[in-house]
XYZ file of C-alpha atoms in Angstrom:
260
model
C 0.000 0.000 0.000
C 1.155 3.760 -0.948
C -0.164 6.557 0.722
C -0.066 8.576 -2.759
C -2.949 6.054 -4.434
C -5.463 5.802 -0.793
C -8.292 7.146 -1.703
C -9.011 6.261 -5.404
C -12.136 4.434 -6.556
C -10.584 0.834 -5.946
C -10.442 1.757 -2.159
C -14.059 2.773 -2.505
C -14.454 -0.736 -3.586
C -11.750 -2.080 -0.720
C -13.373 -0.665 1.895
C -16.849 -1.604 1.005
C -16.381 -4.825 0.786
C -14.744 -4.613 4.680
C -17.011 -3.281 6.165
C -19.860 -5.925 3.891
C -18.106 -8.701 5.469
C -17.579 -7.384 8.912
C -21.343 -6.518 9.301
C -22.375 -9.868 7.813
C -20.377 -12.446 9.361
C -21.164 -12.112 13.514
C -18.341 -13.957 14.588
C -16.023 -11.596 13.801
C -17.243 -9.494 16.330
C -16.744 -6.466 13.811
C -12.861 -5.867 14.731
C -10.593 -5.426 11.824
C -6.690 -5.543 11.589
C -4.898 -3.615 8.903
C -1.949 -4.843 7.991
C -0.881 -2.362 5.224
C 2.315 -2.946 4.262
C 3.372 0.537 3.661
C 5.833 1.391 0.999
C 7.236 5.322 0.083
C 5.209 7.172 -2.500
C 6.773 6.646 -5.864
C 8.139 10.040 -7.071
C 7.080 8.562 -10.541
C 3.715 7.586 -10.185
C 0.396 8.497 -10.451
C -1.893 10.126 -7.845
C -5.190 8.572 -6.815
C -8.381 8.975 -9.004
C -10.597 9.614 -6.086
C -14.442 7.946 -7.373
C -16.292 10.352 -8.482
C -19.794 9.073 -7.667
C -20.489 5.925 -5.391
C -22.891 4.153 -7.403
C -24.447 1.495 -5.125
C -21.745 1.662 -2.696
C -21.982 3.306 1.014
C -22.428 7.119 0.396
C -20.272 8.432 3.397
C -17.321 6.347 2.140
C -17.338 7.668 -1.262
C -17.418 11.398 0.707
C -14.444 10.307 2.823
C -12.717 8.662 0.033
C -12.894 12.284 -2.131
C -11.807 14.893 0.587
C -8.382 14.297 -0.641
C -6.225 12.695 2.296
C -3.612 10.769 0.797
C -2.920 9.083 4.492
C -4.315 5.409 5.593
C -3.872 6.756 9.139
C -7.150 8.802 8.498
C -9.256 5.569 8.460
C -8.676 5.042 12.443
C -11.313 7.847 12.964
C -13.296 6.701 9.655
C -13.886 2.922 11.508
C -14.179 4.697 14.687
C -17.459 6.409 13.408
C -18.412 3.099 11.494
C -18.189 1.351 15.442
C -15.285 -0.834 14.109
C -12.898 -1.544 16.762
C -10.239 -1.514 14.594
C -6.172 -2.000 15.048
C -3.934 -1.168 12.354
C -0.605 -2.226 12.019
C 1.990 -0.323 11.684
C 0.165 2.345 9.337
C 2.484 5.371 10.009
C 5.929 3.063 9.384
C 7.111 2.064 6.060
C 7.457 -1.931 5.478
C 11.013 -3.012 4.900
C 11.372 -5.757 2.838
C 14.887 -6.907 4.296
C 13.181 -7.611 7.805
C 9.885 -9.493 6.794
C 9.824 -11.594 9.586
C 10.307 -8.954 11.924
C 7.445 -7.201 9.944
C 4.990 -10.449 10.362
C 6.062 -11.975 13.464
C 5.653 -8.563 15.587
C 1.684 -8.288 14.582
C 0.056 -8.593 17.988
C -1.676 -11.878 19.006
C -4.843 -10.652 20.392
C -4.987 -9.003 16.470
C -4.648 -12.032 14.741
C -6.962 -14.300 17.718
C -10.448 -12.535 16.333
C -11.865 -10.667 13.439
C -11.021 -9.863 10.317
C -7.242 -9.625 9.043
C -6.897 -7.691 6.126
C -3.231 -7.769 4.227
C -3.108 -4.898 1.542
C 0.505 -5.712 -0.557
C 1.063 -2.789 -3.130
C 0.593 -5.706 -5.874
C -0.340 -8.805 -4.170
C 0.749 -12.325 -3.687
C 3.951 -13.038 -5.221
C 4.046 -15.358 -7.945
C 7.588 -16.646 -8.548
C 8.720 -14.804 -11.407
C 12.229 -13.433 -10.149
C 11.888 -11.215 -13.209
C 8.766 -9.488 -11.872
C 10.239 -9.295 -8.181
C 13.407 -7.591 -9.380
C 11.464 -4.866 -11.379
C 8.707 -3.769 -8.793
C 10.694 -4.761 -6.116
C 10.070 -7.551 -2.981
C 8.190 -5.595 -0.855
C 4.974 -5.030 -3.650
C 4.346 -8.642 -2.698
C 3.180 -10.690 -0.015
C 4.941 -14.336 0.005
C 2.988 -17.290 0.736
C 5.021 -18.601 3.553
C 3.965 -15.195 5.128
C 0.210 -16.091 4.983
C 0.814 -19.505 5.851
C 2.213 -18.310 9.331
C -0.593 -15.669 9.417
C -3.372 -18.328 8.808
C -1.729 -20.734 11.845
C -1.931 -17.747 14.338
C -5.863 -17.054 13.318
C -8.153 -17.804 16.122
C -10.672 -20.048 15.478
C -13.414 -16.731 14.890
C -10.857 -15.128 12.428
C -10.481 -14.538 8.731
C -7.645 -13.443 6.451
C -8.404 -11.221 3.742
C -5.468 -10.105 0.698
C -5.859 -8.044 -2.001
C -4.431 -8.983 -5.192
C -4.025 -6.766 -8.100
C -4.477 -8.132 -11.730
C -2.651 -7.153 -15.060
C -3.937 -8.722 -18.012
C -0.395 -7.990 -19.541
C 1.299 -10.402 -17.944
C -1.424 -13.242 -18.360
C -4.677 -13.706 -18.858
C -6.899 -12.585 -15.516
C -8.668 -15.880 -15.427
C -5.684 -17.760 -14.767
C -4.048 -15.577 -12.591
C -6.636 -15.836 -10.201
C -7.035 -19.492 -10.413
C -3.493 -20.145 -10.111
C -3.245 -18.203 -7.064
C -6.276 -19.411 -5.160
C -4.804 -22.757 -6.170
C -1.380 -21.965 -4.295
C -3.190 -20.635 -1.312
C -5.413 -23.869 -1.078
C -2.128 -26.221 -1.413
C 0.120 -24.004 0.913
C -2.982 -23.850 3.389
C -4.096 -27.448 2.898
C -8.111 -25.890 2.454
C -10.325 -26.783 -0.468
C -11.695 -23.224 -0.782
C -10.807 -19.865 -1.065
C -13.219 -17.056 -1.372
C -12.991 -14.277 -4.323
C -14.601 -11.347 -4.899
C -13.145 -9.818 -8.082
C -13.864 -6.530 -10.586
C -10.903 -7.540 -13.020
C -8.974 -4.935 -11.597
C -8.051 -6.373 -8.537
C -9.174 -9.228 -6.834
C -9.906 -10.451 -2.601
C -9.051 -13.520 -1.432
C -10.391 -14.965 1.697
C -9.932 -17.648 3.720
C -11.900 -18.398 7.390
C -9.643 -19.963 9.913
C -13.048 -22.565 10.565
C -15.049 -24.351 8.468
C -18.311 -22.589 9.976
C -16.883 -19.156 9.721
C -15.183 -19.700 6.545
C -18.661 -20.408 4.719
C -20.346 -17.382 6.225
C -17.198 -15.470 4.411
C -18.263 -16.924 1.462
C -21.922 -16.139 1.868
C -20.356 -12.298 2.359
C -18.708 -12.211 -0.814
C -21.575 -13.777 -2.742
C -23.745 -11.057 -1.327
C -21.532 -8.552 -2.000
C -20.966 -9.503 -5.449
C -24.416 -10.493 -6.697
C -25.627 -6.581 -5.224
C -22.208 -5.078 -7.438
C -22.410 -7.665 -10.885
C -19.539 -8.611 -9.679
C -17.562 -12.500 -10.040
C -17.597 -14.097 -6.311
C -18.204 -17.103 -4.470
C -15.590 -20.012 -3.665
C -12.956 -21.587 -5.656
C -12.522 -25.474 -4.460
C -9.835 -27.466 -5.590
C -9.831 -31.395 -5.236
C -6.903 -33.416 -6.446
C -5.186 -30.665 -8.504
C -8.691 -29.914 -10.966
C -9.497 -26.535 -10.652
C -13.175 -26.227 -10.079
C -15.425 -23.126 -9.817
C -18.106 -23.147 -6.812
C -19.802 -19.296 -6.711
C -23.620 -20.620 -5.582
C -24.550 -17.358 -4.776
C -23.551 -15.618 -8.296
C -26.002 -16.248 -11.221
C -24.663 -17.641 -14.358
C -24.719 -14.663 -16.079
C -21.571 -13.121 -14.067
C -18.775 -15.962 -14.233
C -15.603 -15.672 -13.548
C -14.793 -15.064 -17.132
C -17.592 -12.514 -17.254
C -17.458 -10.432 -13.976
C -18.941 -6.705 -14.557
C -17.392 -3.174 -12.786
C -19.691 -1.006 -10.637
C-alpha cells in the first residue's frame, strides 16, 4: 500500500467490501486488523483517481474517500465512526522488505486471535517470477510462507483477507486468479478460497473454521451479486481446478465479472 494512491475508486471498492463482510459475518465481532504494508510514494507515479460518484456503494465512504487525504492513518477515525474496533498495524511506518519476519512476526496476538485480518501488498501475492520481483521490487508482494504463518496464528473466529491486483499484460486474468487461489489452497491445505473480483483487482479470503469460513463466502456472494460482480468459492480437489460461486447467477462468471 502507498499513501499517494489511498483514496481512489478501488479503495471505494476495498473498503466496502470490509465493512460488507464485517457486518455480515457475527463472529467476527466487527474488529478489523490492517496490515498495510506501507511502501514510500513513488516520485514517478500516479496520484489517486478519487471515485467520483459511489454508485451502489456506502455514500459516506465515497465522501471520505474524495476529501483528498492521501494518508491510511485517516481511516482510524473513519472505523471509529463506522463502530469498528479496529487495530492497524503499523500504518504510520514504512514496510522493509529486508526484515519481513520482523514485519509479520511482531503483529500482535490478540490481532490475529479474532476478526477480520486484512493484508493490503502494493501488488499482491507473489508469484515466482524473479523477473517481476526484481522490477517492482520484494516488498509489492506478499509471500505465501507469510500467509501460511498468518493463517496458523488465526483464532478459530478469524479470517484473512489479501488483495491482489491483476494485469492482463502479464497473463490472462482468469488464470491468474485461479493459479493463485490454487497456491493458497495447497500451501494452506483448504479446499476453498473465497474471491470477490472486478478484473482490476481481486480479494481472497480464507476463514480460519469451516463454519466461519462459509459465512465469508456467503459475504462475498452477497456482495458480489448486489455489485455484478464474479464471487463465491474456488474449491480445488486433487489438482482440478473447479469453480463453486452458488450465490452468483450464471450470467456473471468468472470469465464474465462486470465493474460497478
Amino acid at each position: 500500500m502507498k499513501n499517494q494512491y489511498f483514496a481512489d475508486r478501488r479503495h471505494l471498492f476495498k473498503y466496502d467490501l470490509l465493512l460488507d463482510v464485517l457486518a455480515d459475518v457475527p463472529a467476527l465481532a466487527r474488529r478489523l486488523t490492517y496490515v498495510p504494508m506501507l511502501t514510500p510514494d513513488d516520485p514517478r507515479g500516479e496520484v489517486a483517481r478519487t471515485p467520483t460518484v459511489a454508485g451502489r456503494r456506502r455514500p459516506h465512504l465515497a465522501s471520505f474517500l474524495t476529501q483528498g487525504m492521501r494518508n491510511i492513518s485517516t481511516l482510524r477515525a473513519f472505523f471509529a465512526v463506522e463502530g469498528v474496533r479496529y487495530s492497524p498495524y503499523r500504518d504510520t511506518t514504512y514496510f522493509d522488505p529486508n526484515d519481513r519476519s520482523e514485519y509479520f512476526g511482531s503483529i500482535p496476538a490478540p490481532q490475529l486471535e479474532t476478526g477480520l485480518v486484512f493484508v493490503d501488498p502494493d501488488l499482491g501475492l507473489a508469484t515466482g517470477n524473479e523477473e517481476n520481483l526484481r522490477r517492482t521490487g520484494h516488498g509489492a508482494y506478499l509471500l505465501y510462507p507469510e500467509v501460511v504463518s498468518l493463517s496458523g496464528r488465526l483464532g478459530e473466529s478469524a479470517v484473512l483477507i489479501i488483495s491482489q491486483h491483476l494485469s492482463p499484460d502479464d497473463e490472462p486474468v482468469v488464470d491468474s486468479i485461479l493459479g493463485r487461489a490454487q497456491e493458497l489452497s495447497q500451501r494452506l491445505d483448504w479446499p476453498g478460497v473465497a474471491y470477490v473480483t472486478d478484473e482490476e483487482v481481486v480479494f481472497f479470503g480464507l476463514g480460519r473454521s469451516a463454519e466461519v469460513h462459509r459465512a465469508l463466502v456467503r459475504a462475498f456472494e452477497r456482495h458480489g451479486n448486489h455489485h455484478s460482480l464474479a464471487a463465491g468459492e474456488l474449491c480445488f480437489v486433487d489438482d482440478e481446478r473447479e469453480v463453486e460461486a452458488p450465490g452468483a447467477s450464471p450470467e456473471r462468471p468468472l470469465s464474465e465479472s462486470r465493474r460497478d
